[in-house]
Each structure stands twice: as structure tokens, then as C-alpha cells.
Amino acid sequence: MRRIYFLLPTPQCAHLIVNELLLQRVEWRHIHVVANRHTVLDGLPTATLAQRSDLLPSLARGTAVGCATGMVMALLALAFPPAGLPIAGGAVVTITLSGAGFGAWAASMIGVDVPNTRLKRFEEGIERGELLMMIDVAKDRVHEIEDLIKLHHAEAHLEGEDPTIPAFP
């Protein structure tokens, strides 16, 4: 799958394109629209929190850092046990997993409020009132969909494509 990006001037244009995409058998769940907070997106497939924010990359980084930190702390506790408290393998695993869980939780709380870094290049257009449409299609249909939209909607600006869509957008 590849993700195609278009900037559209109005919600009406977005509605027309969504209808054409549905007729071309692009599923609703593969169409995502992002707009500024003043634009009404009734009847359009809005982007999810995971697509609008940096939630999933932050979650992955937080899990990795938390796991590493938890493991270091567990190994330090194993090497230098507190007086009267035996530390064994189960405690090492528990401390490591607790660190991973805490890291994931803390990083996801931060990532929810951070805009998606893949969408940073579109922020100016979105703030001007344009709508960003992201369309996920099979690699062999990219040019077909691009040509369809350019042919029927000259006001839609093709902004490129991602080589592959992320496994967890």
C-alpha cells in the first residue's frame, strides 16, 4: 500500500472526490481527511488520532527506552541487592516489563499532543483552510487514482506519496 497526499480547497471538493474514490472501489477506511479546527468535516472520513498525532512512534520509543531503563535498574538491583531483599530472575523480568510499561504510558501521553511528523509539510496549507486528503491504495493503482483526481478536479493539488504507508498509521 502507498499513501497519496492531496491538498483540497473546500469540503465540497473533498466530498466529490470521496464519492469518486468509493466508485473506484477505494474503501472508506483507506481515505483520511485532515483539516484545521474551524473546518466542518461532516460526512468525510476523518483521520484517526494515530494518523493526526505522533502517538504510535512515541509509544514505540517510550517502550524501548522504558524497557532499557527497567532492565538496567533490574540488573543493578541484581548485582547490588538491597540488604535483606533477595533479587532473582522473576524480579528482573518484572522490573524490566514495568519499565517498558511506564515508558510506553509516559511517551504516549506526550505523543498524543504532538502533531504527526509525516504531516508537518502540510501544516501551512491546513492552517490556511485547505483540507489534506490521504488515500491508501495498492502500489499498482497509484497512478490510476492520481490521474482520476487530477482529471476531474484541477483545484486538487497532488502533494506526493509515501513509498509505503506505516504499519500503524
Tab-separated table of C-alpha atoms in Angstrom:
chain	number	residue	atom	x	y	z
A	1	MET	CA	0.000	0.000	0.000
A	2	ARG	CA	1.058	3.532	-0.709
A	3	ARG	CA	-0.323	6.764	0.687
A	4	ILE	CA	-1.157	9.582	-1.749
A	5	TYR	CA	-1.488	13.150	-0.430
A	6	PHE	CA	-3.754	15.831	-1.933
A	7	LEU	CA	-4.493	19.344	-0.693
A	8	LEU	CA	-8.077	20.362	-1.455
A	9	PRO	CA	-9.591	23.848	-1.277
A	10	THR	CA	-13.064	23.056	0.115
A	11	PRO	CA	-15.045	20.354	1.900
A	12	GLN	CA	-17.376	20.196	-1.127
A	13	CYS	CA	-14.421	19.226	-3.326
A	14	ALA	CA	-13.446	16.594	-0.764
A	15	HIS	CA	-16.979	15.143	-0.799
A	16	LEU	CA	-16.897	14.820	-4.593
A	17	ILE	CA	-13.502	13.130	-4.547
A	18	VAL	CA	-14.541	10.719	-1.784
A	19	ASN	CA	-17.608	9.721	-3.817
A	20	GLU	CA	-15.464	9.130	-6.914
A	21	LEU	CA	-12.968	7.091	-4.910
A	22	LEU	CA	-15.743	4.941	-3.486
A	23	LEU	CA	-16.997	4.306	-7.041
A	24	GLN	CA	-13.445	3.258	-7.948
A	25	ARG	CA	-13.581	0.700	-5.099
A	26	VAL	CA	-11.268	2.521	-2.726
A	27	GLU	CA	-12.587	1.590	0.701
A	28	TRP	CA	-13.804	4.275	3.121
A	29	ARG	CA	-11.253	3.140	5.716
A	30	HIS	CA	-8.426	3.916	3.252
A	31	ILE	CA	-9.421	7.584	2.859
A	32	HIS	CA	-8.441	10.080	5.569
A	33	VAL	CA	-9.080	13.833	5.725
A	34	VAL	CA	-7.305	16.330	7.984
A	35	ALA	CA	-8.411	19.955	8.350
A	36	ASN	CA	-7.964	22.838	10.755
A	37	ARG	CA	-10.271	23.089	13.746
A	38	HIS	CA	-12.535	25.668	12.027
A	39	THR	CA	-13.459	23.408	9.097
A	40	VAL	CA	-16.513	21.167	9.379
A	41	LEU	CA	-15.864	17.638	8.100
A	42	ASP	CA	-19.396	16.212	8.294
A	43	GLY	CA	-19.715	13.159	6.087
A	44	LEU	CA	-15.987	12.906	5.374
A	45	PRO	CA	-13.659	10.153	6.587
A	46	THR	CA	-11.648	11.995	9.221
A	47	ALA	CA	-8.147	10.916	10.151
A	48	THR	CA	-7.803	8.995	13.391
A	49	LEU	CA	-5.814	10.155	16.409
A	50	ALA	CA	-2.999	7.803	15.407
A	51	GLN	CA	-2.854	9.426	11.954
A	52	ARG	CA	-3.023	13.022	13.212
A	53	SER	CA	-0.622	12.720	16.132
A	54	ASP	CA	2.774	11.222	16.868
A	55	LEU	CA	1.159	8.685	19.209
A	56	LEU	CA	2.457	5.431	17.735
A	57	PRO	CA	6.073	6.490	17.095
A	58	SER	CA	6.173	7.956	20.620
A	59	LEU	CA	4.716	4.752	22.023
A	60	ALA	CA	7.418	2.688	20.321
A	61	ARG	CA	10.219	4.979	21.509
A	62	GLY	CA	8.835	5.093	25.042
A	63	THR	CA	8.545	1.320	25.212
A	64	ALA	CA	12.124	0.850	24.039
A	65	VAL	CA	13.582	3.462	26.384
A	66	GLY	CA	11.466	2.260	29.323
A	67	CYS	CA	12.447	-1.358	28.700
A	68	ALA	CA	16.142	-0.474	28.534
A	69	THR	CA	15.920	1.669	31.663
A	70	GLY	CA	13.962	-1.012	33.525
A	71	MET	CA	16.499	-3.659	32.523
A	72	VAL	CA	19.436	-1.541	33.699
A	73	MET	CA	17.699	-0.888	37.013
A	74	ALA	CA	16.852	-4.589	37.399
A	75	LEU	CA	20.412	-5.671	36.648
A	76	LEU	CA	21.756	-3.105	39.117
A	77	ALA	CA	19.361	-4.455	41.749
A	78	LEU	CA	20.527	-7.987	40.918
A	79	ALA	CA	24.214	-7.021	41.143
A	80	PHE	CA	23.826	-4.896	44.269
A	81	PRO	CA	20.795	-6.267	46.124
A	82	PRO	CA	19.383	-4.216	48.965
A	83	ALA	CA	20.123	-5.656	52.409
A	84	GLY	CA	17.777	-8.476	53.260
A	85	LEU	CA	15.951	-8.470	49.889
A	86	PRO	CA	16.881	-11.275	47.515
A	87	ILE	CA	16.526	-10.388	43.815
A	88	ALA	CA	16.024	-13.280	41.370
A	89	GLY	CA	15.209	-13.729	37.681
A	90	GLY	CA	11.489	-13.150	38.130
A	91	ALA	CA	12.125	-9.786	39.738
A	92	VAL	CA	14.447	-8.797	36.879
A	93	VAL	CA	11.753	-9.606	34.320
A	94	THR	CA	9.085	-7.824	36.360
A	95	ILE	CA	11.170	-4.670	36.780
A	96	THR	CA	12.096	-4.683	33.067
A	97	LEU	CA	8.472	-5.054	31.962
A	98	SER	CA	7.360	-2.424	34.460
A	99	GLY	CA	9.894	-0.026	32.974
A	100	ALA	CA	8.619	-0.791	29.467
A	101	GLY	CA	5.022	-0.234	30.550
A	102	PHE	CA	5.796	3.024	32.308
A	103	GLY	CA	7.869	4.263	29.357
A	104	ALA	CA	5.082	3.408	26.909
A	105	TRP	CA	2.468	5.144	29.049
A	106	ALA	CA	4.519	8.302	29.619
A	107	ALA	CA	5.584	8.621	25.981
A	108	SER	CA	2.066	8.055	24.658
A	109	MET	CA	0.737	10.835	26.906
A	110	ILE	CA	3.245	13.161	25.265
A	111	GLY	CA	2.791	11.776	21.734
A	112	VAL	CA	-0.957	12.402	21.733
A	113	ASP	CA	-0.344	16.159	21.813
A	114	VAL	CA	2.459	16.214	19.226
A	115	PRO	CA	1.408	16.579	15.563
A	116	ASN	CA	2.371	13.743	13.220
A	117	THR	CA	5.851	14.437	11.859
A	118	ARG	CA	4.861	12.988	8.455
A	119	LEU	CA	2.235	15.743	8.125
A	120	LYS	CA	4.489	18.643	9.112
A	121	ARG	CA	4.978	19.688	5.467
A	122	PHE	CA	1.205	20.202	5.099
A	123	GLU	CA	0.652	22.320	8.232
A	124	GLU	CA	0.778	25.655	6.403
A	125	GLY	CA	-1.868	24.612	3.868
A	126	ILE	CA	-4.109	23.142	6.556
A	127	GLU	CA	-3.891	26.333	8.631
A	128	ARG	CA	-4.885	28.345	5.518
A	129	GLY	CA	-8.111	26.334	5.410
A	130	GLU	CA	-7.212	23.655	2.893
A	131	LEU	CA	-8.017	20.007	3.547
A	132	LEU	CA	-5.402	17.286	3.411
A	133	MET	CA	-6.687	14.057	1.903
A	134	MET	CA	-4.634	10.911	2.407
A	135	ILE	CA	-5.558	7.947	0.231
A	136	ASP	CA	-4.103	4.482	0.829
A	137	VAL	CA	-4.073	2.397	-2.359
A	138	ALA	CA	-2.252	-0.601	-3.755
A	139	LYS	CA	1.039	0.231	-5.443
A	140	ASP	CA	-0.292	-0.658	-8.899
A	141	ARG	CA	-3.268	1.749	-8.551
A	142	VAL	CA	-1.365	4.886	-7.511
A	143	HIS	CA	-1.165	6.453	-10.988
A	144	GLU	CA	-4.766	5.484	-11.797
A	145	ILE	CA	-6.090	7.268	-8.697
A	146	GLU	CA	-3.809	10.295	-9.151
A	147	ASP	CA	-4.887	10.674	-12.792
A	148	LEU	CA	-8.567	10.297	-11.888
A	149	ILE	CA	-8.419	13.081	-9.322
A	150	LYS	CA	-6.295	15.393	-11.486
A	151	LEU	CA	-8.630	14.866	-14.467
A	152	HIS	CA	-11.864	15.690	-12.628
A	153	HIS	CA	-10.557	18.150	-10.026
A	154	ALA	CA	-7.983	20.618	-11.304
A	155	GLU	CA	-8.225	22.500	-7.995
A	156	ALA	CA	-6.832	19.487	-6.116
A	157	HIS	CA	-3.066	19.701	-5.674
A	158	LEU	CA	-1.102	16.462	-5.681
A	159	GLU	CA	1.425	16.716	-2.854
A	160	GLY	CA	3.217	13.432	-3.440
A	161	GLU	CA	3.134	9.998	-1.913
A	162	ASP	CA	4.826	7.944	0.746
A	163	PRO	CA	6.685	4.909	-0.550
A	164	THR	CA	4.802	2.732	1.904
A	165	ILE	CA	2.225	3.545	4.492
A	166	PRO	CA	3.293	2.796	8.039
A	167	ALA	CA	2.090	-0.462	9.521
A	168	PHE	CA	0.447	1.559	12.291
A	169	PRO	CA	-0.509	4.916	10.740
